[in-house]
mmCIF file of C-alpha atoms in Angstrom:
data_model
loop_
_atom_site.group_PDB
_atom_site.id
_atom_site.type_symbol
_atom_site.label_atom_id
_atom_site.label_comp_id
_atom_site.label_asym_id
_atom_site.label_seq_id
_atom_site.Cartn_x
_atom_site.Cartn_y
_atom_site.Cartn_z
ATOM 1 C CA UNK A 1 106.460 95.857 121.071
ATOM 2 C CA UNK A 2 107.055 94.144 117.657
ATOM 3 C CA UNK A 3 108.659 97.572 115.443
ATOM 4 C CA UNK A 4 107.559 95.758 112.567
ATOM 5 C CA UNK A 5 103.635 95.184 113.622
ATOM 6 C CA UNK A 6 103.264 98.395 114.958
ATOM 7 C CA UNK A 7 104.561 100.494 111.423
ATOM 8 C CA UNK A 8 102.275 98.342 109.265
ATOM 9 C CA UNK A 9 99.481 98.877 111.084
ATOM 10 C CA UNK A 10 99.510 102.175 112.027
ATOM 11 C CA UNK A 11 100.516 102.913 108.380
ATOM 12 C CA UNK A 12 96.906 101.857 107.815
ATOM 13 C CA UNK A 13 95.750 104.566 109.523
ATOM 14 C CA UNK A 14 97.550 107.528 108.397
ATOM 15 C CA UNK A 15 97.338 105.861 104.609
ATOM 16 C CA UNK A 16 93.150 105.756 105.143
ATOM 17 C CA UNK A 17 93.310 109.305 106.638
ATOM 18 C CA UNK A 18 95.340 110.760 103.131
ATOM 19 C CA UNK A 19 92.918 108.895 100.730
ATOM 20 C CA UNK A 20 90.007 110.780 102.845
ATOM 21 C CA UNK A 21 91.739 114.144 102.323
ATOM 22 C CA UNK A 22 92.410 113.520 99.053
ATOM 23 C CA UNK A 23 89.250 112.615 98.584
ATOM 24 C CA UNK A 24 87.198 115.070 100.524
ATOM 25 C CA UNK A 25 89.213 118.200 98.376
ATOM 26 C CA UNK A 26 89.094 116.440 94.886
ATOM 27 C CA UNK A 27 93.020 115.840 94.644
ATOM 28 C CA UNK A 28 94.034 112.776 92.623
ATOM 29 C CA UNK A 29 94.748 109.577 94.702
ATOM 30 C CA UNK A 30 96.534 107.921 91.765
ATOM 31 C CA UNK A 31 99.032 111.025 91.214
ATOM 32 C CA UNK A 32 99.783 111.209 95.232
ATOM 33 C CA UNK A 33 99.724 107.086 95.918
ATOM 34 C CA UNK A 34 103.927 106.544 96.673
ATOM 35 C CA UNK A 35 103.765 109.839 98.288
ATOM 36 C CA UNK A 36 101.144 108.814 101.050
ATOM 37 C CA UNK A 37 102.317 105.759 101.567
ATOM 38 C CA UNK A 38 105.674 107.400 101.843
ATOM 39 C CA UNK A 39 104.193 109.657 104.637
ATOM 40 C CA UNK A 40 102.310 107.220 106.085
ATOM 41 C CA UNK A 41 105.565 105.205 107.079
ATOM 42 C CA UNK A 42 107.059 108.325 108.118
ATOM 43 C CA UNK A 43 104.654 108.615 110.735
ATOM 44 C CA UNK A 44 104.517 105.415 111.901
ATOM 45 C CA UNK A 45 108.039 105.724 112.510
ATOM 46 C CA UNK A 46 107.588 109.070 114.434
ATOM 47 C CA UNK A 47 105.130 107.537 116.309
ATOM 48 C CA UNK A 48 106.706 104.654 117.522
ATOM 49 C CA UNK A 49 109.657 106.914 118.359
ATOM 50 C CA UNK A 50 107.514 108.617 120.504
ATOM 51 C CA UNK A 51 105.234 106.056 122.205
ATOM 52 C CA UNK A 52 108.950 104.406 123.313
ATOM 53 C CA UNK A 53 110.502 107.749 124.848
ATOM 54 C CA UNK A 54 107.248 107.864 126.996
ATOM 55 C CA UNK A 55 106.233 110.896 125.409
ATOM 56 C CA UNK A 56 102.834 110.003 123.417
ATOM 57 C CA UNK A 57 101.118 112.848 125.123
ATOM 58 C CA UNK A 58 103.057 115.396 122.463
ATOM 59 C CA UNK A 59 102.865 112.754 119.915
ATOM 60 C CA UNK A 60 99.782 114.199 118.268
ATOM 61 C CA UNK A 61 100.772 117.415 117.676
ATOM 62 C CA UNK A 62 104.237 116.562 116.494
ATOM 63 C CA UNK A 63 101.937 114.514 114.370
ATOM 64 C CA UNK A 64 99.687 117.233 113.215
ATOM 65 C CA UNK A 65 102.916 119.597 112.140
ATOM 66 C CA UNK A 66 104.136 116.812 109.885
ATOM 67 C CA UNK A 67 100.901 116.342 108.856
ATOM 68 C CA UNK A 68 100.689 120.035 107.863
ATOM 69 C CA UNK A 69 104.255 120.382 106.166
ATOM 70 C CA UNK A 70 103.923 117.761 104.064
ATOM 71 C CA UNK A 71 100.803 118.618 102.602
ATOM 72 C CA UNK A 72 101.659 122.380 101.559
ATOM 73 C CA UNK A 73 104.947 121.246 100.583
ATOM 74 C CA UNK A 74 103.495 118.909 98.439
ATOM 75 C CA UNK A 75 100.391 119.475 97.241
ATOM 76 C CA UNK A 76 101.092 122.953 97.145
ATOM 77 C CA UNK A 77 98.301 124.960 98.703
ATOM 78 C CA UNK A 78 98.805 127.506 101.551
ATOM 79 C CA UNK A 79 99.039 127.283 105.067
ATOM 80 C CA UNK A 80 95.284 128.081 105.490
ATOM 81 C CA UNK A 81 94.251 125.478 102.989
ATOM 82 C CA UNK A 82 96.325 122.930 104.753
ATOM 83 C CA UNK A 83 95.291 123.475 107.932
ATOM 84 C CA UNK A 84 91.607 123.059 106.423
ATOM 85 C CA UNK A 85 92.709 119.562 105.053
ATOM 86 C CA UNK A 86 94.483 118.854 107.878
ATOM 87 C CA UNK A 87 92.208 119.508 110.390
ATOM 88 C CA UNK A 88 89.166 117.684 108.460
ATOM 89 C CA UNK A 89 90.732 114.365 108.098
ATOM 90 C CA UNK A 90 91.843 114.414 111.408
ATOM 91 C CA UNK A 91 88.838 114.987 112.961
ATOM 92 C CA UNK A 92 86.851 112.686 110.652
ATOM 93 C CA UNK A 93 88.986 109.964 111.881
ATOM 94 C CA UNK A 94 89.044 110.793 115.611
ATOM 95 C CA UNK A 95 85.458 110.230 115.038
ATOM 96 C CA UNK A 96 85.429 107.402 112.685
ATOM 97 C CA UNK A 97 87.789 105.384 115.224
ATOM 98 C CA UNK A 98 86.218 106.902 118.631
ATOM 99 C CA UNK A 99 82.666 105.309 117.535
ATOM 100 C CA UNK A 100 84.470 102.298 116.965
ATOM 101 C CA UNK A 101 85.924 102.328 120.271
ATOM 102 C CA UNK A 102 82.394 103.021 121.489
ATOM 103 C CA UNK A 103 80.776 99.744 119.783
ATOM 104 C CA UNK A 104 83.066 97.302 120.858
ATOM 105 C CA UNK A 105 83.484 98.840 124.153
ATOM 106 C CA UNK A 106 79.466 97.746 124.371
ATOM 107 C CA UNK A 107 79.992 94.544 122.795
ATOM 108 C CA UNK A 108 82.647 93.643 124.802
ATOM 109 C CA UNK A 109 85.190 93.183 122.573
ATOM 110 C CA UNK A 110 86.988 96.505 124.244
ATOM 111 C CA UNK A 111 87.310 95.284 128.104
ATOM 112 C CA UNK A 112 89.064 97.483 130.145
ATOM 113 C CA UNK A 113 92.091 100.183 129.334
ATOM 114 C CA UNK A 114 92.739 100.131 125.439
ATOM 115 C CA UNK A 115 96.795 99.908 125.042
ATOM 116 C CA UNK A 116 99.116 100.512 121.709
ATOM 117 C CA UNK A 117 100.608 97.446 119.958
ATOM 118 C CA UNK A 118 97.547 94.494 121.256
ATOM 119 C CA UNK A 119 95.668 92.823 119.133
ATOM 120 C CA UNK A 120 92.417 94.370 120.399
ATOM 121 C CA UNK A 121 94.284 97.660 118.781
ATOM 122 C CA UNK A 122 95.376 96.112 115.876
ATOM 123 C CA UNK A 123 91.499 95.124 115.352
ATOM 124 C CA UNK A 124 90.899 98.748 116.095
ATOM 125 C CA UNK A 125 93.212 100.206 113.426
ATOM 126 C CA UNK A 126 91.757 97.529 111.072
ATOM 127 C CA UNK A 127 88.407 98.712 111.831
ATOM 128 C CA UNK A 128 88.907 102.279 111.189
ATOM 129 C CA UNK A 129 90.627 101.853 107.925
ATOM 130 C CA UNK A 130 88.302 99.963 106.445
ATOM 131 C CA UNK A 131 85.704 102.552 107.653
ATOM 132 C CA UNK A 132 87.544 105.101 106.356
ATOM 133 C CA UNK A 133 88.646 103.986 103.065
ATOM 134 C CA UNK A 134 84.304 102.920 102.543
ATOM 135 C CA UNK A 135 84.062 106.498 103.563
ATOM 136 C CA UNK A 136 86.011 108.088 100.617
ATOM 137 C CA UNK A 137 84.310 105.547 97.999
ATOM 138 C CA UNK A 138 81.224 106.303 98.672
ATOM 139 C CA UNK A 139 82.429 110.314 99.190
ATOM 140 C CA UNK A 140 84.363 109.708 95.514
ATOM 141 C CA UNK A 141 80.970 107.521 94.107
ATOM 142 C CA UNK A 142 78.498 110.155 94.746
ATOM 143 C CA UNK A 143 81.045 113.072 93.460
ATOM 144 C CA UNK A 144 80.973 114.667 97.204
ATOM 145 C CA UNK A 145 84.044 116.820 98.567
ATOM 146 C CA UNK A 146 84.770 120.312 98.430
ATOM 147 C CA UNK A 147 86.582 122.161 95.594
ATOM 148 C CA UNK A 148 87.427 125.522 96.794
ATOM 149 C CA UNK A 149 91.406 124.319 97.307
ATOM 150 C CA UNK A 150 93.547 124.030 94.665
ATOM 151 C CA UNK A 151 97.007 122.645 94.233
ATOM 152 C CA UNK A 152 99.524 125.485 94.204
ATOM 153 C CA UNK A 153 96.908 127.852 95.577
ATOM 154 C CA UNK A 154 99.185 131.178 97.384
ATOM 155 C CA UNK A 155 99.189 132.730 100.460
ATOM 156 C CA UNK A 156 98.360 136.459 100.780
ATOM 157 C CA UNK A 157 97.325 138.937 103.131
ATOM 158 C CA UNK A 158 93.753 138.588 102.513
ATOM 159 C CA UNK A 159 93.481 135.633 103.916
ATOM 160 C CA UNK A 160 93.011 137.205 107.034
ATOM 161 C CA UNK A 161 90.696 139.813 106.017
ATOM 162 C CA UNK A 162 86.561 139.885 105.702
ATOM 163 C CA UNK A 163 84.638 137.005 106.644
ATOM 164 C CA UNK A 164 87.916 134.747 106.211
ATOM 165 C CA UNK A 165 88.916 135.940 109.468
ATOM 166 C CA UNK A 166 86.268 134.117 111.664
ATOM 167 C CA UNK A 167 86.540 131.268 109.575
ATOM 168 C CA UNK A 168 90.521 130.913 110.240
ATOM 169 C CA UNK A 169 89.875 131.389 113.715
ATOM 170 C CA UNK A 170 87.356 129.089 114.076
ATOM 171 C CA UNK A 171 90.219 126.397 112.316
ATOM 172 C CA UNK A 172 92.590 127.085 115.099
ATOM 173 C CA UNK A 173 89.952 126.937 117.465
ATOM 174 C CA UNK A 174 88.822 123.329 116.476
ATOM 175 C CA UNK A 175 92.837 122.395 115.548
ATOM 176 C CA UNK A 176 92.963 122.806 119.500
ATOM 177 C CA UNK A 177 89.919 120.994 120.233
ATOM 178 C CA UNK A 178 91.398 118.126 118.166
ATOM 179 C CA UNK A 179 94.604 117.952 119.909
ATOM 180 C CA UNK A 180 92.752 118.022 123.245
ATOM 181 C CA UNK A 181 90.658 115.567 122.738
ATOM 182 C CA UNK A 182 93.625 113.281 121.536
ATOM 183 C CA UNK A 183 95.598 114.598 125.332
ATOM 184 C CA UNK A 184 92.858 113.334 127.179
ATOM 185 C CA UNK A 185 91.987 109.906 125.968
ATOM 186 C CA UNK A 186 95.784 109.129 125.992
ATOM 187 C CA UNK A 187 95.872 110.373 129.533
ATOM 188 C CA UNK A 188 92.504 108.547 130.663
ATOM 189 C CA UNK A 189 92.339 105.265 132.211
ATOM 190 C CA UNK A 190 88.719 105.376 131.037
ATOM 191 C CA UNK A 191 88.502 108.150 128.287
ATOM 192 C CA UNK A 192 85.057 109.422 127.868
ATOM 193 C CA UNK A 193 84.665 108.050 124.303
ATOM 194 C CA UNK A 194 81.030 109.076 123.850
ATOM 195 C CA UNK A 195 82.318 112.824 125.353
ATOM 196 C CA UNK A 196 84.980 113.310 122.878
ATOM 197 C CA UNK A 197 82.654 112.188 120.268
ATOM 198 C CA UNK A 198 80.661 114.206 120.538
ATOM 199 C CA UNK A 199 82.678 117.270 120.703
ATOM 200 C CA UNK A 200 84.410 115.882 117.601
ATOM 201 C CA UNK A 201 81.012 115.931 115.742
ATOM 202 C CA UNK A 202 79.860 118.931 116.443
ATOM 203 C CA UNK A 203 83.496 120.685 115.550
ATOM 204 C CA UNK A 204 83.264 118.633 112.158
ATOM 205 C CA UNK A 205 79.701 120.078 111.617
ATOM 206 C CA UNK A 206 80.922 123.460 111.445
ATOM 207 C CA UNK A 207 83.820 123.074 109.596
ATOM 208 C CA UNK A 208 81.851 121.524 107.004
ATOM 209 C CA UNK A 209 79.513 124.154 107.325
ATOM 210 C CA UNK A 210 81.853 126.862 107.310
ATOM 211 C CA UNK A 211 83.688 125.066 104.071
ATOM 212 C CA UNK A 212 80.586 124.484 102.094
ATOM 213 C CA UNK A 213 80.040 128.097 102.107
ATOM 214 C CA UNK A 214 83.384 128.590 101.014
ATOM 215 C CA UNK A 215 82.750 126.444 97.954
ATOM 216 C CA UNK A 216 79.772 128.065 96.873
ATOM 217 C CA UNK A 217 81.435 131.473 96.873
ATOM 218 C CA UNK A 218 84.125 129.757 94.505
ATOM 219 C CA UNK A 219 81.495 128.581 92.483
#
């Protein structure tokens, strides 16, 4: 496995997931550029780490937790609010790449088990970069996103009270789903692509739901 190949590449992703978050909750991509691509590297790193110990079934969530720190470290929002942002881009590219998966799967581009660090992967992470860095332009172009996080927002107790109480248990909820649905296409010979999809869409419809209703009691 080339170290070199594998870091750029799946920098790609990671770097196409941040712009979505940043994107999606109205953060500025030019003030936060060196830091994603910081991140993103990071990662990679952890990543490849992982994938060479023979232990990319915990990979994901070791992922996530990074994922998580980083982002209320420094963007400064709570642990709720990164979670939120967290858990969105996540899911938006489990999707994003799983369709992917699914269309060249038919088209026979994807012919049997998909492995890490091929060229049929590398086209892959290609593939859902590009789809999700079109993704944030048009999400940027057409002034979409949410706006009820801000940077340096604070955690308190009433977080967890009122109707913020299903809504942060519906997060860890779908946070599990997420990691789940990572476990078993790692673990599948044949992962049921169209399956997880699915699940994966309908978790990302209530979030967004759930977080547009949010924004309209903050505005």
């Amino acid at each position: 496995m080339s170290l070199f190949k594998f870091i750029f590449f799946s920098s790609l992703e990671y770097f196409s997931s941040f712009i979505f978050i940043l994107v999606q909750f109205r953060f500025s991509v030019k003030e936060n550029l060196s830091k994603i691509i910081l991140i993103s590297l990071m990662l990679s790193f952890v990543s490849y780490s992982f994938i060479n110990a023979e232990l990319g079934t915990i990979s994901p969530l070791i992922q996530i937790i990074i994922f998580l720190i980083y982002i209320q470290m420094v963007m400064k929002v709570n642990v709720i609010n990164s979670i939120i942002m967290v858990l969105t881009g996540y899911i938006v590219y489990g999707l994003v790449q799983t369709c992917i998966i699914a269309v060249f799967s038919h088209v026979g581009i994807i012919d049997g088990e998909l492995k890490a660090a091929t060229t049929i992967a590398y086209v892959l992470q290609v593939s859902s970069c590009f789809a999700m860095l079109i993704l944030s332009g048009l999400n940027y172009y057409f002034n979409g996103g949410f706006s009820f996080i801000e940077a340096r927002s604070r955690f308190s107790k009433k977080s967890f009270t009122g109707k913020n109480r299903g809504f942060i248990i519906y997060i860890i909820v779908a946070l599990m789903i997420t990691i789940l649905s990572n476990i078993v296409i790692i673990e599948n010979e044949k992962p049921p692509y169209l399956l997880v999809a699915s699940v994966l869409l309908v978790a990302l419809v209530i979030l967004f739901y759930l977080s547009l209703r949010r924004d309209e009691k903050v505005d």
